Amino acid sequence: MASLTETVDSRPPSSCVGGTSLATVAENLPLTYNMATRNLDTAEGGGSEQNTPRAFKRGHIRRSSYESADIQLNFPRRHDPRPSLINRTSFEEALCSLHLAAREERERKEREEAEKAKEELRKEEDCGLSCTSTDTRLTPDSAIGDSVESKRSSLDRKSDLSVGDWEETEADTPSSSTRTRRRIIPSINFAKGLFSRKEGRTSSWNPFSKMKEANGVVHTTSLILEERPSHLPAKSAEEANRHKQMHQEIIVANKRREAKAEKERARQMEEKNRLEEQAMSACRMWNDQILPKWDEMRASKRCRELWWQGVPSSIRGKVWSLAVGNGLNITPELYDCYSKRAEQKLIEYTETKGFDSSEPCGSNGNRENSLAQVHLDVSRTYVCYRPDVGYVQSMSFIAGLLLLQMEPYPAFVAFANIMSRPLQTAFFQLQQPEMTEYFIAFDRYFAQELKELHAHFDEIDVRPDLYLIEWVYTLFAKSLPLDVTCRVWDVFLRDDEEFVFKTALGILRMHEKSLLSADFEGVVSFLTHLPDSLSGSELFRHIEPFMRSYPVNCETARSKKRFFQILSEVKEQFKPVRSESSSTVESSVQSMKMSKSLSSFIGDLLKPSD
Amino acid sequence: MDPSGAGTSNDEFKFKVVLLGEGAVGKSSLMLRYVQGQFNPRHISTIQASFLAKQLVVDGADIDLSIWDTAGQEKYHALGPIYYRGSHGALLVYDVTDAKSFDKVKMWVKELRRALGEDVVLFIVGNKVDLADSRTIETEMASQFAESVGATYEETSAKENIGVENLFELMCSAMVTRARAGPSNRGPSANGGRAGTTRRIRIVDEPSTGRKCC
């Protein structure tokens, strides 16, 4: 690969006809187009150009329009690409070698290559090198827009100009040609990143092309810097002037856009750096100051703040372990004892039952996934530890997430201790009165915080249990993407059950708009199948307002209650009737304040099941 | 079907159907096979319950079918009433290779009859008939039992897509018949208030019009 340090923006390519300081892409693009309309009718009609007319017009210069037209016209179908490469400019060499590499390596290496290119970019940036393996003339091209599509079209364009003959050979096998195109994207990114950093003058061509599509003037106005083709009458002075002026306007507008885009990029970069910096310092803080003095630090404001931002993944397991604690005093010996018993049970089970993968805790013979096997072990061990609770179908989610962060023994300790928390006790042991309390409390909390949505849900009969049960049982592990779940757990382990309900409200709040217009089916299927793309930071932004209602002395907060206050109120109301017969419990619960849809559900929940 | 009547004079029904049965007998798989045409051998066990909807036309009636799939694990049994309340039909599913799951069906029959009375359409479904080799519950026995409790017996395989479509159509047909016979004195179904904006898939045979030309 060649190394070029010269740049296009500061100095027009020597072959460029315009010769003014404005010798940017703008001038060249329409010329190319002009030549095309005039001379390249055949090429337009039959060539691969046809597929990418937009890309063509968008004006990716690599050379003057004459030059490119030359290639189009005079060497349209060269059949041996390799020799021709030698004489080309360096950027073409770079491209061609990429092409070749791409062809040789095929699909399998695609990802690796993208990675490599990215890495290279990073390295280059860090070193502050101005050398590039690609001609910088590529850069306007890559700055066209951020959409992959435009990158791809620019690639198409490139192949047409520099290695057009390949395009033809490869066009026979469309899949391979698209593969080749995609393969080059990293190099473009590379150039783009480099350019934006070094030159600070990248042009954003997207608006340009938009403009062109909108009013169809751009490509004709830019003709001013060229004489008209010889067989057409020359422009009048007036027309030439007008064209010049229009062209100026376009250039100015583009410059403005470039500056704006550049500013935006700089801002994003800064933001990224800031976040990275923050994460680094957070990690240091956790390691140096919080973890060594856990007991005194854990309640500190600084620690809580850091915690809210998410525990760094490297120490997440440790923090979780510490946060859950070991109130049950489980010892390694105890764990060994129970896990051995569980193992024994498993052996007996597989012996008597044989291979039967349909059983939920079935044989591990055909489970290649060792993690699955292990996490079944934690919940299975738990079954031996607490046979009265037994295995409940969602335990594996909780055990699995813990095992992702820590070793089996601490995972077991954390698991057992989480299971002994009041919320989990109520649900996993199906203590219906307690579950009822939680549902009523959530219902009131929901009504207090998101009044409109609550009313809508009540109207279309969406009861909280339809979505809440799954969220509580798996602590969101089944519903949210893994990284988001981890962040939710971070705070769940800090704030306990209250945060489960806040997260639930956060999810509802995040999608409030669409939920408000959805019907029963829409709401239920959405909430039970949350999108995989759900963003953690956005979710936390929506949870934040529920965290803020903390200061009790604040005027506005007085009317609003925190979840645990609501819960204890419900418990208070519930207590006197708990000891009575189930029918009175039911009737007195029915008289409690709650939404219509919930009250019918509570009736079912409290009905004696045996 | 009468071409002029199709689409205009169709009755409209909203039915709620609940799938009940032992864990891992294939309730979720039946539902997914029917509604989405898919089968996943590694389906994650259902936690609590899930819900899918389907529209179809049976016996000249437009039917909005909402299917409730429940968790089969014993632990969740107590939550059953929440989901079967207000159902027009129940599919009691067992695994033909697992005698224990058939016992569970018997238990569900009792509970449903007690809770919902004679009004509910009961289907007993023997699933996994593709596993003929390890079968332990014979058709004879199951259908006799079904008859004795006033239920219909069907056999399916969600994996091989045997009898699934048929099962739900028979079920709808039975519910339509029952609904037409006696104007329902049931309250509004669980999802009574929802807006009628759902997309309707009409499965109506087009009357053949091409006869004249040859």
PDB file of N, CA, C and O in Angstrom, chain A residues 210-240:
ATOM      1  N   LYS A 210     -28.991  15.348  -1.600  1.00  0.00           N
ATOM      2  CA  LYS A 210     -30.410  15.536  -1.321  1.00  0.00           C
ATOM      3  C   LYS A 210     -30.955  16.689  -2.154  1.00  0.00           C
ATOM      4  O   LYS A 210     -32.003  16.634  -2.751  1.00  0.00           O
ATOM      5  N   MET A 211     -30.152  17.744  -2.161  1.00  0.00           N
ATOM      6  CA  MET A 211     -30.530  18.926  -2.900  1.00  0.00           C
ATOM      7  C   MET A 211     -30.709  18.588  -4.375  1.00  0.00           C
ATOM      8  O   MET A 211     -31.673  18.988  -5.015  1.00  0.00           O
ATOM      9  N   LYS A 212     -29.781  17.831  -4.814  1.00  0.00           N
ATOM     10  CA  LYS A 212     -29.812  17.457  -6.222  1.00  0.00           C
ATOM     11  C   LYS A 212     -31.078  16.678  -6.528  1.00  0.00           C
ATOM     12  O   LYS A 212     -31.754  16.935  -7.516  1.00  0.00           O
ATOM     13  N   GLU A 213     -31.378  15.768  -5.617  1.00  0.00           N
ATOM     14  CA  GLU A 213     -32.578  14.979  -5.862  1.00  0.00           C
ATOM     15  C   GLU A 213     -33.826  15.839  -5.771  1.00  0.00           C
ATOM     16  O   GLU A 213     -34.805  15.631  -6.456  1.00  0.00           O
ATOM     17  N   ALA A 214     -33.745  16.838  -4.903  1.00  0.00           N
ATOM     18  CA  ALA A 214     -34.936  17.635  -4.662  1.00  0.00           C
ATOM     19  C   ALA A 214     -35.261  18.540  -5.854  1.00  0.00           C
ATOM     20  O   ALA A 214     -36.389  18.591  -6.301  1.00  0.00           O
ATOM     21  N   ASN A 215     -34.270  19.260  -6.361  1.00  0.00           N
ATOM     22  CA  ASN A 215     -34.630  20.192  -7.404  1.00  0.00           C
ATOM     23  C   ASN A 215     -33.910  19.955  -8.737  1.00  0.00           C
ATOM     24  O   ASN A 215     -34.156  20.632  -9.711  1.00  0.00           O
ATOM     25  N   GLY A 216     -33.023  19.008  -8.708  1.00  0.00           N
ATOM     26  CA  GLY A 216     -32.392  18.614  -9.962  1.00  0.00           C
ATOM     27  C   GLY A 216     -31.511  19.661 -10.573  1.00  0.00           C
ATOM     28  O   GLY A 216     -31.247  19.639 -11.762  1.00  0.00           O
ATOM     29  N   VAL A 217     -31.012  20.628  -9.778  1.00  0.00           N
ATOM     30  CA  VAL A 217     -30.182  21.661 -10.385  1.00  0.00           C
ATOM     31  C   VAL A 217     -28.697  21.415 -10.208  1.00  0.00           C
ATOM     32  O   VAL A 217     -27.904  21.831 -11.033  1.00  0.00           O
ATOM     33  N   VAL A 218     -28.371  20.776  -9.161  1.00  0.00           N
ATOM     34  CA  VAL A 218     -26.973  20.771  -8.776  1.00  0.00           C
ATOM     35  C   VAL A 218     -26.062  20.300  -9.893  1.00  0.00           C
ATOM     36  O   VAL A 218     -25.081  20.936 -10.208  1.00  0.00           O
ATOM     37  N   HIS A 219     -26.419  19.225 -10.488  1.00  0.00           N
ATOM     38  CA  HIS A 219     -25.467  18.678 -11.429  1.00  0.00           C
ATOM     39  C   HIS A 219     -25.353  19.533 -12.688  1.00  0.00           C
ATOM     40  O   HIS A 219     -24.340  19.542 -13.348  1.00  0.00           O
ATOM     41  N   THR A 220     -26.375  20.307 -12.984  1.00  0.00           N
ATOM     42  CA  THR A 220     -26.238  21.154 -14.164  1.00  0.00           C
ATOM     43  C   THR A 220     -25.567  22.478 -13.813  1.00  0.00           C
ATOM     44  O   THR A 220     -24.790  23.009 -14.589  1.00  0.00           O
ATOM     45  N   THR A 221     -25.856  22.998 -12.628  1.00  0.00           N
ATOM     46  CA  THR A 221     -25.259  24.276 -12.275  1.00  0.00           C
ATOM     47  C   THR A 221     -23.748  24.189 -12.190  1.00  0.00           C
ATOM     48  O   THR A 221     -23.056  25.166 -12.467  1.00  0.00           O
ATOM     49  N   SER A 222     -23.284  23.067 -11.807  1.00  0.00           N
ATOM     50  CA  SER A 222     -21.857  22.966 -11.628  1.00  0.00           C
ATOM     51  C   SER A 222     -21.086  22.912 -12.926  1.00  0.00           C
ATOM     52  O   SER A 222     -19.875  22.829 -12.921  1.00  0.00           O
ATOM     53  N   LEU A 223     -21.790  22.947 -13.972  1.00  0.00           N
ATOM     54  CA  LEU A 223     -21.109  22.872 -15.257  1.00  0.00           C
ATOM     55  C   LEU A 223     -20.322  24.132 -15.569  1.00  0.00           C
ATOM     56  O   LEU A 223     -19.496  24.182 -16.469  1.00  0.00           O
ATOM     57  N   ILE A 224     -20.596  25.188 -14.823  1.00  0.00           N
ATOM     58  CA  ILE A 224     -20.035  26.481 -15.185  1.00  0.00           C
ATOM     59  C   ILE A 224     -18.532  26.509 -15.326  1.00  0.00           C
ATOM     60  O   ILE A 224     -18.007  27.322 -16.056  1.00  0.00           O
ATOM     61  N   LEU A 225     -17.884  25.705 -14.587  1.00  0.00           N
ATOM     62  CA  LEU A 225     -16.436  25.809 -14.651  1.00  0.00           C
ATOM     63  C   LEU A 225     -15.870  25.084 -15.861  1.00  0.00           C
ATOM     64  O   LEU A 225     -14.677  25.064 -16.082  1.00  0.00           O
ATOM     65  N   GLU A 226     -16.720  24.515 -16.579  1.00  0.00           N
ATOM     66  CA  GLU A 226     -16.296  23.848 -17.803  1.00  0.00           C
ATOM     67  C   GLU A 226     -16.970  24.538 -18.989  1.00  0.00           C
ATOM     68  O   GLU A 226     -18.074  25.043 -18.868  1.00  0.00           O
ATOM     69  N   GLU A 227     -16.313  24.516 -20.067  1.00  0.00           N
ATOM     70  CA  GLU A 227     -17.018  24.906 -21.282  1.00  0.00           C
ATOM     71  C   GLU A 227     -17.977  23.792 -21.639  1.00  0.00           C
ATOM     72  O   GLU A 227     -17.821  22.657 -21.187  1.00  0.00           O
ATOM     73  N   ARG A 228     -18.926  24.140 -22.423  1.00  0.00           N
ATOM     74  CA  ARG A 228     -19.818  23.081 -22.866  1.00  0.00           C
ATOM     75  C   ARG A 228     -19.104  22.192 -23.863  1.00  0.00           C
ATOM     76  O   ARG A 228     -18.166  22.641 -24.532  1.00  0.00           O
ATOM     77  N   PRO A 229     -19.539  20.998 -23.989  1.00  0.00           N
ATOM     78  CA  PRO A 229     -18.942  20.125 -24.992  1.00  0.00           C
ATOM     79  C   PRO A 229     -18.977  20.798 -26.365  1.00  0.00           C
ATOM     80  O   PRO A 229     -19.903  21.561 -26.667  1.00  0.00           O
ATOM     81  N   SER A 230     -17.990  20.484 -27.139  1.00  0.00           N
ATOM     82  CA  SER A 230     -17.765  21.232 -28.368  1.00  0.00           C
ATOM     83  C   SER A 230     -18.949  21.205 -29.333  1.00  0.00           C
ATOM     84  O   SER A 230     -19.164  22.151 -30.082  1.00  0.00           O
ATOM     85  N   HIS A 231     -19.708  20.171 -29.332  1.00  0.00           N
ATOM     86  CA  HIS A 231     -20.776  20.107 -30.325  1.00  0.00           C
ATOM     87  C   HIS A 231     -22.048  20.821 -29.881  1.00  0.00           C
ATOM     88  O   HIS A 231     -23.035  20.818 -30.556  1.00  0.00           O
ATOM     89  N   LEU A 232     -21.990  21.432 -28.682  1.00  0.00           N
ATOM     90  CA  LEU A 232     -23.147  22.187 -28.225  1.00  0.00           C
ATOM     91  C   LEU A 232     -22.828  23.671 -28.273  1.00  0.00           C
ATOM     92  O   LEU A 232     -21.651  24.066 -28.128  1.00  0.00           O
ATOM     93  N   PRO A 233     -23.832  24.508 -28.430  1.00  0.00           N
ATOM     94  CA  PRO A 233     -23.561  25.955 -28.453  1.00  0.00           C
ATOM     95  C   PRO A 233     -23.013  26.408 -27.117  1.00  0.00           C
ATOM     96  O   PRO A 233     -23.397  25.870 -26.071  1.00  0.00           O
ATOM     97  N   ALA A 234     -22.135  27.395 -27.121  1.00  0.00           N
ATOM     98  CA  ALA A 234     -21.520  27.877 -25.891  1.00  0.00           C
ATOM     99  C   ALA A 234     -22.553  28.577 -25.029  1.00  0.00           C
ATOM    100  O   ALA A 234     -23.580  29.034 -25.515  1.00  0.00           O
ATOM    101  N   LYS A 235     -22.237  28.689 -23.744  1.00  0.00           N
ATOM    102  CA  LYS A 235     -23.144  29.385 -22.834  1.00  0.00           C
ATOM    103  C   LYS A 235     -23.100  30.872 -23.124  1.00  0.00           C
ATOM    104  O   LYS A 235     -22.049  31.410 -23.462  1.00  0.00           O
ATOM    105  N   SER A 236     -24.223  31.495 -22.839  1.00  0.00           N
ATOM    106  CA  SER A 236     -24.195  32.950 -22.918  1.00  0.00           C
ATOM    107  C   SER A 236     -23.526  33.472 -21.651  1.00  0.00           C
ATOM    108  O   SER A 236     -23.453  32.758 -20.642  1.00  0.00           O
ATOM    109  N   ALA A 237     -23.080  34.694 -21.702  1.00  0.00           N
ATOM    110  CA  ALA A 237     -22.376  35.264 -20.550  1.00  0.00           C
ATOM    111  C   ALA A 237     -23.281  35.275 -19.332  1.00  0.00           C
ATOM    112  O   ALA A 237     -22.880  34.960 -18.216  1.00  0.00           O
ATOM    113  N   GLU A 238     -24.530  35.617 -19.616  1.00  0.00           N
ATOM    114  CA  GLU A 238     -25.496  35.697 -18.516  1.00  0.00           C
ATOM    115  C   GLU A 238     -25.671  34.334 -17.839  1.00  0.00           C
ATOM    116  O   GLU A 238     -25.642  34.190 -16.628  1.00  0.00           O
ATOM    117  N   GLU A 239     -25.817  33.370 -18.692  1.00  0.00           N
ATOM    118  CA  GLU A 239     -26.038  32.014 -18.176  1.00  0.00           C
ATOM    119  C   GLU A 239     -24.811  31.533 -17.391  1.00  0.00           C
ATOM    120  O   GLU A 239     -24.931  30.960 -16.314  1.00  0.00           O
ATOM    121  N   ALA A 240     -23.657  31.812 -17.967  1.00  0.00           N
ATOM    122  CA  ALA A 240     -22.429  31.393 -17.307  1.00  0.00           C
ATOM    123  C   ALA A 240     -22.316  32.037 -15.938  1.00  0.00           C
ATOM    124  O   ALA A 240     -21.964  31.396 -14.946  1.00  0.00           O
TER     125      ALA A 240
END
